[in-house]
Tab-separated table of C-alpha atoms in Angstrom:
chain	number	residue	atom	x	y	z
Y	15	UNK	CA	-5.928	3.022	27.273
Y	16	UNK	CA	-3.067	4.431	24.908
Y	17	UNK	CA	-3.832	5.059	21.322
Y	18	UNK	CA	-1.523	5.320	18.666
Y	19	UNK	CA	-2.211	7.227	15.243
Y	20	UNK	CA	-0.019	6.353	12.279
Y	21	UNK	CA	1.305	9.299	10.009
Y	22	UNK	CA	2.348	8.385	6.637
Y	23	UNK	CA	3.529	11.075	4.129
Y	24	UNK	CA	0.259	12.318	2.623
Y	25	UNK	CA	-1.865	11.227	5.598
Y	26	UNK	CA	-4.358	14.192	6.326
Y	27	UNK	CA	-6.762	12.606	8.876
Y	28	UNK	CA	-4.064	11.896	11.553
Y	29	UNK	CA	-4.711	15.033	13.221
Y	30	UNK	CA	-8.552	14.532	13.083
Y	31	UNK	CA	-7.891	11.285	14.729
Y	32	UNK	CA	-5.527	12.422	17.365
Y	33	UNK	CA	-8.222	15.293	18.168
Y	34	UNK	CA	-11.052	12.782	18.482
Y	35	UNK	CA	-9.252	10.763	20.889
Y	36	UNK	CA	-7.830	13.477	22.827
Y	37	UNK	CA	-10.935	15.679	23.006
Y	38	UNK	CA	-13.764	13.192	22.317
Y	39	UNK	CA	-12.436	10.297	24.148
Y	40	UNK	CA	-10.151	11.960	26.690
Y	41	UNK	CA	-7.627	9.194	26.435
Y	42	UNK	CA	-3.937	9.468	25.916
Y	43	UNK	CA	-2.860	9.456	22.276
Y	44	UNK	CA	0.389	9.645	20.369
Y	45	UNK	CA	1.134	10.153	16.607
Y	46	UNK	CA	3.411	7.406	15.229
Y	47	UNK	CA	5.808	8.462	12.359
Y	48	UNK	CA	5.793	6.103	9.444
Y	49	UNK	CA	9.404	5.159	9.981
Y	50	UNK	CA	9.003	3.949	13.661
Y	51	UNK	CA	9.292	0.415	14.216
Y	52	UNK	CA	8.583	0.033	18.033
Y	53	UNK	CA	4.864	-0.051	19.003
Y	54	UNK	CA	5.445	-1.082	22.560
Y	55	UNK	CA	3.154	0.697	25.017
Y	56	UNK	CA	0.325	1.141	22.449
Y	57	UNK	CA	-3.094	-0.665	23.145
Y	58	UNK	CA	-4.577	0.109	20.003
Y	59	UNK	CA	-3.485	1.696	16.588
Y	60	UNK	CA	-5.543	3.746	14.187
Y	61	UNK	CA	-4.610	4.045	10.467
Y	62	UNK	CA	-5.975	7.385	9.483
Y	63	UNK	CA	-7.399	8.853	6.193
Y	64	UNK	CA	-5.751	10.934	3.545
Y	65	UNK	CA	-3.653	10.283	0.459
Y	66	UNK	CA	-0.602	8.225	1.757
Y	67	UNK	CA	2.394	8.533	-0.839
Y	68	UNK	CA	-0.181	10.624	-3.029
Y	69	UNK	CA	-2.345	7.437	-3.745
Y	70	UNK	CA	0.352	6.698	-6.556
Y	71	UNK	CA	-0.121	3.462	-8.490
Y	72	UNK	CA	-3.218	2.461	-6.101
Y	73	UNK	CA	-4.492	3.855	-2.907
Y	74	UNK	CA	-2.568	2.450	-0.144
Y	75	UNK	CA	-0.253	0.389	-2.357
Y	76	UNK	CA	3.130	2.154	-1.217
Y	77	UNK	CA	2.138	2.578	2.387
Y	78	UNK	CA	1.899	-0.855	3.052
Y	79	UNK	CA	5.739	-0.938	2.550
Y	80	UNK	CA	6.381	1.795	5.102
Y	81	UNK	CA	8.703	0.655	7.894
Y	82	UNK	CA	5.919	0.959	10.603
Y	83	UNK	CA	3.731	-1.674	8.746
Y	84	UNK	CA	5.806	-4.623	9.768
Y	85	UNK	CA	5.323	-3.586	13.248
Y	86	UNK	CA	1.737	-3.043	12.734
Y	87	UNK	CA	1.256	-6.638	11.358
Y	88	UNK	CA	3.117	-8.016	14.482
Y	89	UNK	CA	0.787	-6.136	16.607
Y	90	UNK	CA	-2.271	-7.405	14.674
Y	91	UNK	CA	-0.748	-11.070	15.084
Y	92	UNK	CA	-0.835	-10.458	18.911
Y	93	UNK	CA	-4.409	-9.720	18.589
Y	94	UNK	CA	-3.957	-5.849	18.977
Y	95	UNK	CA	-6.959	-3.752	18.003
Y	96	UNK	CA	-6.447	-1.973	14.714
Y	97	UNK	CA	-8.860	0.429	13.112
Y	98	UNK	CA	-8.263	1.634	9.505
Y	99	UNK	CA	-10.384	4.538	8.420
Y	100	UNK	CA	-10.716	5.500	4.728
Y	101	UNK	CA	-7.129	5.443	3.351
Y	102	UNK	CA	-6.318	3.338	6.338
Y	103	UNK	CA	-8.901	0.761	4.996
Y	104	UNK	CA	-7.146	0.942	1.631
Y	105	UNK	CA	-3.651	0.326	3.321
Y	106	UNK	CA	-4.975	-2.642	5.199
Y	107	UNK	CA	-6.453	-4.470	2.118
Y	108	UNK	CA	-3.264	-3.551	0.062
Y	109	UNK	CA	-1.232	-4.980	2.867
Y	110	UNK	CA	-3.470	-8.307	2.710
Y	111	UNK	CA	-4.466	-7.789	6.329
Y	112	UNK	CA	-8.137	-7.326	5.426
Y	113	UNK	CA	-9.472	-9.220	2.428
Y	114	UNK	CA	-10.725	-7.510	-0.778
Y	115	UNK	CA	-9.784	-4.273	-2.491
Y	116	UNK	CA	-11.138	-0.715	-2.878
Y	117	UNK	CA	-11.755	0.506	-6.363
Y	118	UNK	CA	-12.525	4.040	-7.688
Y	119	UNK	CA	-16.319	4.835	-7.028
Y	120	UNK	CA	-18.724	3.807	-9.525
Y	121	UNK	CA	-19.708	7.394	-10.136
Y	122	UNK	CA	-16.011	8.183	-10.775
Y	123	UNK	CA	-16.756	11.271	-8.579
Y	124	UNK	CA	-14.936	12.047	-5.214
Y	125	UNK	CA	-17.651	11.735	-2.697
Y	126	UNK	CA	-17.637	14.020	0.444
Y	127	UNK	CA	-21.048	13.734	2.154
Y	128	UNK	CA	-22.809	12.385	5.193
Y	129	UNK	CA	-23.857	8.657	5.074
Y	130	UNK	CA	-25.662	6.091	7.206
Y	131	UNK	CA	-24.192	2.804	8.001
Y	132	UNK	CA	-25.643	0.002	10.001
Y	133	UNK	CA	-23.549	-1.815	12.385
Y	134	UNK	CA	-24.122	-5.645	11.911
Y	135	UNK	CA	-21.920	-7.097	14.355
Y	136	UNK	CA	-20.815	-5.909	17.875
Y	137	UNK	CA	-18.505	-8.669	18.416
Y	138	UNK	CA	-15.204	-6.663	17.132
Y	139	UNK	CA	-13.110	-4.140	19.529
Y	140	UNK	CA	-14.544	-1.369	17.335
Y	141	UNK	CA	-18.044	-2.033	17.794
Y	142	UNK	CA	-18.205	-3.731	21.066
Y	143	UNK	CA	-20.039	-0.591	22.638
Y	144	UNK	CA	-22.726	-0.615	19.950
Y	145	UNK	CA	-25.992	-2.731	19.715
Y	146	UNK	CA	-26.346	-4.867	16.413
Y	147	UNK	CA	-28.463	-3.095	13.950
Y	148	UNK	CA	-27.672	0.579	15.160
Y	149	UNK	CA	-27.526	2.961	12.406
Y	150	UNK	CA	-24.634	5.634	12.637
Y	151	UNK	CA	-24.419	8.801	10.615
Y	152	UNK	CA	-20.828	9.360	9.411
Y	153	UNK	CA	-19.057	11.338	7.020
Y	154	UNK	CA	-17.315	10.060	3.944
Y	155	UNK	CA	-14.752	11.789	1.746
Y	156	UNK	CA	-13.196	9.434	-0.894
Y	157	UNK	CA	-12.611	8.791	-4.543
Y	158	UNK	CA	-11.834	5.052	-4.315
Y	159	UNK	CA	-14.222	3.297	-1.829
Y	160	UNK	CA	-15.921	0.871	-3.993
Y	161	UNK	CA	-15.351	-2.445	-2.176
Y	162	UNK	CA	-14.704	-5.364	-4.300
Y	163	UNK	CA	-14.021	-9.174	-3.446
Y	164	UNK	CA	-14.218	-12.124	-5.819
Y	165	UNK	CA	-17.453	-14.094	-5.092
Y	166	UNK	CA	-16.011	-16.623	-2.989
Y	167	UNK	CA	-14.397	-14.283	-0.638
Y	168	UNK	CA	-17.457	-12.230	-0.566
Y	169	UNK	CA	-19.647	-15.417	0.514
Y	170	UNK	CA	-17.016	-16.393	3.014
Y	171	UNK	CA	-17.168	-12.656	4.585
Y	172	UNK	CA	-20.916	-12.915	4.782
Y	173	UNK	CA	-20.951	-16.536	6.262
Y	174	UNK	CA	-18.296	-15.508	8.721
Y	175	UNK	CA	-20.034	-12.327	9.857
Y	176	UNK	CA	-17.054	-10.272	8.672
Y	177	UNK	CA	-19.249	-7.460	7.226
Y	178	UNK	CA	-19.291	-4.989	10.189
Y	179	UNK	CA	-20.721	-1.798	8.492
Y	180	UNK	CA	-23.258	-1.667	5.554
Y	181	UNK	CA	-24.404	1.419	3.922
Y	182	UNK	CA	-28.277	1.941	4.574
Y	183	UNK	CA	-30.734	4.838	4.619
Y	184	UNK	CA	-31.360	6.522	7.940
Y	185	UNK	CA	-33.869	3.786	9.030
Y	186	UNK	CA	-31.541	0.907	8.406
Y	187	UNK	CA	-32.944	-0.122	4.847
Y	188	UNK	CA	-30.591	-1.077	2.186
Y	189	UNK	CA	-31.202	0.900	-0.914
Y	190	UNK	CA	-29.121	1.743	-4.017
Y	191	UNK	CA	-29.216	5.539	-3.227
Y	192	UNK	CA	-27.701	4.764	0.170
Y	193	UNK	CA	-24.654	3.302	-1.279
Y	194	UNK	CA	-22.279	6.165	-2.181
Y	195	UNK	CA	-19.727	4.236	-4.170
Y	196	UNK	CA	-21.175	0.955	-5.629
Y	197	UNK	CA	-19.443	-1.146	-3.030
Y	198	UNK	CA	-20.486	-4.759	-3.519
Y	199	UNK	CA	-23.309	-5.800	-1.136
Y	200	UNK	CA	-23.412	-2.274	0.231
Y	201	UNK	CA	-20.162	-2.947	2.324
Y	202	UNK	CA	-18.810	0.009	4.097
Y	203	UNK	CA	-16.439	-1.847	6.635
Y	204	UNK	CA	-15.106	-5.339	7.310
Y	205	UNK	CA	-13.062	-7.148	9.791
Y	206	UNK	CA	-10.456	-9.847	9.557
Y	207	UNK	CA	-11.129	-13.353	10.699
Y	208	UNK	CA	-9.590	-13.047	14.082
Y	209	UNK	CA	-11.983	-9.792	14.254
Y	210	UNK	CA	-9.425	-7.467	15.828
Y	211	UNK	CA	-8.787	-5.521	12.618
Y	212	UNK	CA	-11.493	-3.489	11.351
Y	213	UNK	CA	-11.564	-1.218	8.317
Y	214	UNK	CA	-14.153	1.234	6.963
Y	215	UNK	CA	-14.461	3.895	4.370
Y	216	UNK	CA	-16.433	6.544	6.538
Y	217	UNK	CA	-14.769	8.618	9.022
Y	218	UNK	CA	-15.624	7.965	12.532
Y	219	UNK	CA	-12.867	10.269	13.849
Y	220	UNK	CA	-14.725	13.218	11.986
Y	221	UNK	CA	-17.789	12.683	13.874
Y	222	UNK	CA	-16.622	12.932	17.523
Y	223	UNK	CA	-18.825	16.149	18.464
Y	224	UNK	CA	-22.170	17.548	17.442
Y	225	UNK	CA	-20.359	20.660	16.977
Y	226	UNK	CA	-18.832	19.357	13.875
Y	227	UNK	CA	-21.973	17.741	12.533
Y	228	UNK	CA	-22.545	14.517	14.597
Y	229	UNK	CA	-21.014	12.459	17.316
Y	230	UNK	CA	-21.753	8.892	16.187
Y	231	UNK	CA	-18.078	8.146	15.468
Y	232	UNK	CA	-17.319	8.265	19.091
Y	233	UNK	CA	-19.411	5.167	19.420
Y	234	UNK	CA	-17.034	3.369	17.228
Y	235	UNK	CA	-13.705	4.793	18.848
Y	236	UNK	CA	-15.001	4.486	22.344
Y	237	UNK	CA	-16.007	0.644	21.732
Y	238	UNK	CA	-12.390	-0.393	22.039
Y	239	UNK	CA	-12.433	0.913	25.649
Y	240	UNK	CA	-15.193	-1.354	26.574
Y	241	UNK	CA	-13.716	-4.190	24.409
Y	242	UNK	CA	-10.307	-3.625	26.476
Y	243	UNK	CA	-11.965	-3.485	29.819
Y	244	UNK	CA	-13.556	-6.766	28.826
Y	245	UNK	CA	-10.295	-8.165	27.806
Y	246	UNK	CA	-8.551	-7.149	31.092
Y	247	UNK	CA	-11.550	-8.540	33.058
Y	248	UNK	CA	-11.361	-11.795	31.281
Y	249	UNK	CA	-7.764	-12.326	31.954
W	16	UNK	CA	3.755	-13.844	-20.709
W	17	UNK	CA	6.764	-12.092	-21.861
W	18	UNK	CA	8.404	-11.667	-25.239
W	19	UNK	CA	12.046	-10.177	-26.065
W	20	UNK	CA	12.733	-7.847	-28.875
W	21	UNK	CA	15.851	-6.086	-29.300
W	22	UNK	CA	16.495	-2.196	-29.793
W	23	UNK	CA	19.333	-0.356	-30.984
W	24	UNK	CA	22.779	-1.213	-31.166
W	25	UNK	CA	23.669	-4.026	-28.715
W	26	UNK	CA	26.759	-3.329	-26.842
W	27	UNK	CA	24.725	-4.017	-23.894
W	28	UNK	CA	27.093	-6.413	-22.131
W	29	UNK	CA	28.563	-4.460	-19.338
W	30	UNK	CA	31.783	-5.241	-17.542
W	31	UNK	CA	30.086	-6.860	-14.604
W	32	UNK	CA	28.175	-9.204	-17.116
W	33	UNK	CA	24.885	-7.658	-16.551
W	34	UNK	CA	22.714	-6.721	-19.514
W	35	UNK	CA	20.180	-4.008	-19.271
W	36	UNK	CA	16.400	-4.470	-20.131
W	37	UNK	CA	13.304	-2.378	-20.274
W	38	UNK	CA	10.024	-4.083	-19.100
W	39	UNK	CA	6.754	-2.608	-20.668
W	40	UNK	CA	4.267	-3.737	-18.118
W	41	UNK	CA	0.599	-3.602	-18.875
W	42	UNK	CA	-1.685	-3.662	-16.024
W	43	UNK	CA	-5.414	-4.168	-16.459
W	44	UNK	CA	-8.556	-4.795	-14.372
W	45	UNK	CA	-9.517	-8.380	-14.357
W	46	UNK	CA	-12.578	-9.014	-16.659
W	47	UNK	CA	-14.931	-9.641	-13.633
W	48	UNK	CA	-14.219	-5.988	-12.283
W	49	UNK	CA	-16.427	-3.351	-13.236
W	50	UNK	CA	-14.564	-0.507	-14.930
W	51	UNK	CA	-16.470	2.672	-14.634
W	52	UNK	CA	-13.485	4.589	-16.252
W	53	UNK	CA	-13.600	2.517	-19.300
W	54	UNK	CA	-17.379	2.884	-19.558
W	55	UNK	CA	-17.042	6.773	-19.263
W	56	UNK	CA	-14.389	6.563	-22.099
W	57	UNK	CA	-16.662	4.445	-24.236
W	58	UNK	CA	-19.458	6.830	-23.806
W	59	UNK	CA	-17.289	9.689	-24.770
W	60	UNK	CA	-16.335	7.886	-28.004
W	61	UNK	CA	-19.897	7.215	-28.822
W	62	UNK	CA	-20.573	10.959	-28.289
W	63	UNK	CA	-17.877	11.812	-30.757
W	64	UNK	CA	-19.678	9.482	-33.391
W	65	UNK	CA	-17.647	6.422	-33.140
W	66	UNK	CA	-20.581	4.167	-33.061
W	67	UNK	CA	-18.214	1.259	-33.957
W	68	UNK	CA	-16.785	1.018	-30.437
W	69	UNK	CA	-18.141	-1.804	-28.490
W	70	UNK	CA	-16.111	-1.852	-25.252
W	71	UNK	CA	-13.371	0.196	-23.680
W	72	UNK	CA	-11.262	-0.837	-20.545
W	73	UNK	CA	-8.653	1.501	-19.022
W	74	UNK	CA	-5.571	0.306	-17.479
W	75	UNK	CA	-1.993	1.238	-16.751
W	76	UNK	CA	1.281	1.110	-18.702
W	77	UNK	CA	4.582	1.175	-16.629
W	78	UNK	CA	8.131	1.057	-17.798
W	79	UNK	CA	10.838	-0.416	-15.659
W	80	UNK	CA	14.497	-0.384	-16.504
W	81	UNK	CA	16.556	-3.184	-14.978
W	82	UNK	CA	19.714	-5.132	-15.189
W	83	UNK	CA	19.910	-8.969	-15.352
W	84	UNK	CA	22.414	-11.444	-16.691
W	85	UNK	CA	19.912	-13.376	-18.660
W	86	UNK	CA	16.450	-12.849	-20.106
W	87	UNK	CA	14.852	-15.443	-17.843
W	88	UNK	CA	16.450	-13.560	-14.732
W	89	UNK	CA	14.863	-10.335	-15.820
W	90	UNK	CA	11.490	-12.149	-16.456
W	91	UNK	CA	11.707	-13.690	-12.934
W	92	UNK	CA	12.337	-10.490	-11.264
W	93	UNK	CA	9.606	-8.613	-13.174
W	94	UNK	CA	7.131	-11.333	-12.283
W	95	UNK	CA	8.021	-10.854	-8.682
W	96	UNK	CA	7.506	-7.070	-8.939
W	97	UNK	CA	4.306	-7.383	-10.663
W	98	UNK	CA	3.044	-9.676	-8.129
W	99	UNK	CA	4.227	-7.703	-5.064
W	100	UNK	CA	3.594	-4.200	-6.092
W	101	UNK	CA	2.914	-3.131	-9.708
W	102	UNK	CA	-0.453	-5.054	-9.854
W	103	UNK	CA	-2.963	-6.016	-7.107
W	104	UNK	CA	-3.818	-9.524	-7.810
W	105	UNK	CA	-7.298	-9.178	-6.165
W	106	UNK	CA	-8.437	-6.892	-8.920
W	107	UNK	CA	-5.772	-6.717	-11.748
W	108	UNK	CA	-3.924	-8.868	-14.170
W	109	UNK	CA	-0.727	-8.060	-15.859
W	110	UNK	CA	1.519	-8.809	-18.811
W	111	UNK	CA	4.924	-7.519	-19.868
W	112	UNK	CA	7.396	-7.347	-22.584
W	113	UNK	CA	11.153	-7.362	-22.093
W	114	UNK	CA	13.265	-5.195	-24.535
W	115	UNK	CA	16.946	-5.247	-24.242
W	116	UNK	CA	18.664	-1.873	-24.073
W	117	UNK	CA	21.962	-0.705	-25.570
W	118	UNK	CA	24.177	0.461	-22.778
W	119	UNK	CA	24.276	4.083	-23.737
W	120	UNK	CA	20.534	4.393	-24.135
W	121	UNK	CA	19.129	7.171	-22.195
W	122	UNK	CA	16.639	6.224	-19.586
């Protein structure tokens, strides 16, 4: 399976993602410059963390107009699996490819720490290899990860099972302390209605080996392989 | 939503019939969106002894210089720009004033 990692001006998690796929998954992976418009030959796309365009105006607001994003939208329409991590999640909400928005953390502090998230649904390409209810330990590093959506959108997300990752404690219990940014409903990650696009604030690509503090992230990244095999088998 | 006022000597009609405008855009969080920055500023003001302060909400002020033949054209274009980029309709609301610019005015 061929992975693509998009690099915007200001991305800083692109190399983490490239290394995670190369060393953690041992799959072919290539960086995609933000001016690229041809995504042929890629089986899935990662939108990495960082501060694309300096987070000017709003995090992700300018990146959504980068030339590559039109091709990413096309890729999504065809059902291609897309994962947005941290700034990547912000870009996807700004682009309207995922509902809601990400606001400055409730604490107004930049939070760089390990958190726990519970995987609520395994029916996305990015959770296909994880049992529902599994608690993952993943790092976060963001100043603007407070998930917000209007009450109607929020209710629809919950009804449709589009909340994929939720902040919990290590045992999978929801608690105010476990939510690092005051996200509504403790939401850490969601998917679109078609379920091929997933965005989350934690960094699975920064947890691909115990040598860097944890390897739970590999479960997220490798899920797409299982999903891919299932898709091929189903053809 | 917009209001026009005039500034400086109005020799703003250029040779191509375009007039110059400055839009003063105010972007604020929707009332339903919690604003921790505003709360922190409010607490700061209280700490300075300004007990009369009830609520504070923080937003953005953006100036845009543009050309348009008529005020209504400028208003239409600015509304598009606000909807597409300057504000995020999920969390923010905006308003703007248009100020006609003299042609020699520095930007």
